[in-house]
C-alpha cells in the first residue's frame, strides 16, 4: 500500500496545508471567516494568544496573502484591524471542505479492506 492509496483517508491528514492546520492560525482564520474582520484585541482575547504570538501568526498569514492587516490610529491610539482576503476566504472554505471529506471517508472506512490488500 502506498501513501497515496485513496482508500486510506488517515494518511491524507498529513497532506493538509500546514500553514492553516496549525491550531493558532486555524483559530484566527476560522474566527475571521465568521465575523469578517476583527481588531487585534478581539482576536487576542478570542484565541487566547499572547500579543507577540498573535502578531507572529498574523504576519505569516499576511505574507501568505490570506489576511489583510490594516494599521491606523483612533485618537492617537494605534488600532490594528484584520480581515480575510479573498484568497483567505477561499482557502479556509476549501480547508474545512477537505477536512469534512476526510472525516466522511474515515467514517466509511473499513479496516478489513486494508487487511485484504496486504
Coordinates of C-alpha atoms in Angstrom, one line a residue:
X1 CA 0.0 0.0 0.0
X2 CA 1.4 3.4 -0.9
X3 CA 0.8 6.7 1.0
X4 CA -1.4 7.8 -1.9
X5 CA -3.8 4.9 -1.5
X6 CA -7.2 6.6 -1.9
X7 CA -8.9 4.1 0.3
X8 CA -7.0 5.1 3.4
X9 CA -8.1 8.7 4.4
X10 CA -6.0 8.9 7.5
X11 CA -2.7 9.2 5.6
X12 CA -4.1 12.2 3.7
X13 CA -4.4 14.1 7.0
X14 CA -0.6 14.7 6.8
X15 CA -1.2 16.4 3.4
X16 CA -3.4 19.2 4.9
X17 CA -2.0 22.7 4.4
X18 CA 0.3 23.1 7.5
X19 CA 0.2 26.9 7.3
X20 CA -3.6 26.6 8.0
X21 CA -3.6 23.4 10.0
X22 CA -1.5 24.9 12.8
X23 CA -4.0 25.4 15.7
X24 CA -3.4 29.1 16.3
X25 CA -3.6 30.1 12.6
X26 CA -6.7 27.8 12.2
X27 CA -8.3 29.6 15.1
X28 CA -7.6 33.0 13.6
X29 CA -8.8 32.1 10.1
X30 CA -11.9 30.4 11.5
X31 CA -12.8 33.4 13.6
X32 CA -12.3 35.8 10.7
X33 CA -14.4 33.6 8.4
X34 CA -17.3 34.0 10.9
X35 CA -17.0 37.7 11.7
X36 CA -15.4 39.1 8.5
X37 CA -13.0 41.4 10.3
X38 CA -11.8 41.9 13.8
X39 CA -9.4 44.1 15.7
X40 CA -6.2 42.8 17.2
X41 CA -7.5 42.9 20.8
X42 CA -10.7 40.9 20.0
X43 CA -8.6 38.3 18.2
X44 CA -6.2 38.1 21.1
X45 CA -9.0 37.5 23.6
X46 CA -10.8 35.1 21.3
X47 CA -7.8 32.9 20.5
X48 CA -6.0 33.2 23.9
X49 CA -2.7 34.0 22.2
X50 CA -0.2 36.5 23.6
X51 CA 0.3 39.7 21.7
X52 CA 3.7 38.5 20.3
X53 CA 2.3 35.1 19.3
X54 CA -0.7 36.6 17.6
X55 CA 1.4 39.1 15.8
X56 CA 3.7 36.4 14.6
X57 CA 0.9 34.3 13.3
X58 CA -0.8 37.2 11.6
X59 CA 2.5 38.1 9.9
X60 CA 2.7 34.5 8.5
X61 CA -0.9 34.7 7.3
X62 CA -0.4 38.1 5.8
X63 CA 2.8 37.0 4.0
X64 CA 0.8 34.1 2.5
X65 CA -1.9 36.5 1.3
X66 CA -4.6 35.0 3.5
X67 CA -5.3 38.1 5.7
X68 CA -5.2 41.8 5.2
X69 CA -3.9 43.8 8.2
X70 CA -4.8 47.5 8.5
X71 CA -3.0 49.7 11.0
X72 CA -4.4 53.0 11.8
X73 CA -4.9 55.5 14.7
X74 CA -8.0 56.5 16.6
X75 CA -7.5 59.5 18.8
X76 CA -3.7 58.8 18.9
X77 CA -4.3 55.2 19.8
X78 CA -3.0 52.5 17.4
X79 CA -5.7 50.2 16.0
X80 CA -4.9 47.0 14.1
X81 CA -7.8 45.5 12.1
X82 CA -7.5 42.1 10.5
X83 CA -9.8 40.7 7.7
X84 CA -9.7 37.7 5.5
X85 CA -8.5 38.3 2.0
X86 CA -10.5 36.8 -0.9
X87 CA -7.7 34.1 -1.1
X88 CA -8.0 33.6 2.6
X89 CA -11.8 33.1 2.4
X90 CA -11.4 30.6 -0.4
X91 CA -8.6 28.8 1.4
X92 CA -10.4 28.4 4.7
X93 CA -13.5 27.1 3.0
X94 CA -11.5 24.6 1.0
X95 CA -9.6 23.5 4.1
X96 CA -12.9 22.8 6.0
X97 CA -14.4 21.1 3.0
X98 CA -11.3 18.9 2.6
X99 CA -11.3 18.1 6.3
X100 CA -15.0 17.2 6.2
X101 CA -14.5 15.0 3.2
X102 CA -11.7 13.2 5.1
X103 CA -13.9 12.8 8.1
X104 CA -16.7 11.4 5.9
X105 CA -14.3 8.9 4.3
X106 CA -12.9 7.9 7.7
X107 CA -16.4 7.2 8.9
X108 CA -16.9 4.9 5.9
X109 CA -13.5 3.3 6.0
X110 CA -13.3 -0.4 6.9
X111 CA -10.1 -1.7 8.3
X112 CA -10.9 -5.1 6.8
X113 CA -10.4 -3.6 3.4
X114 CA -6.8 -2.8 4.3
X115 CA -6.2 -6.3 5.6
X116 CA -7.4 -7.9 2.4
X117 CA -5.0 -5.9 0.2
X118 CA -1.8 -6.8 2.2

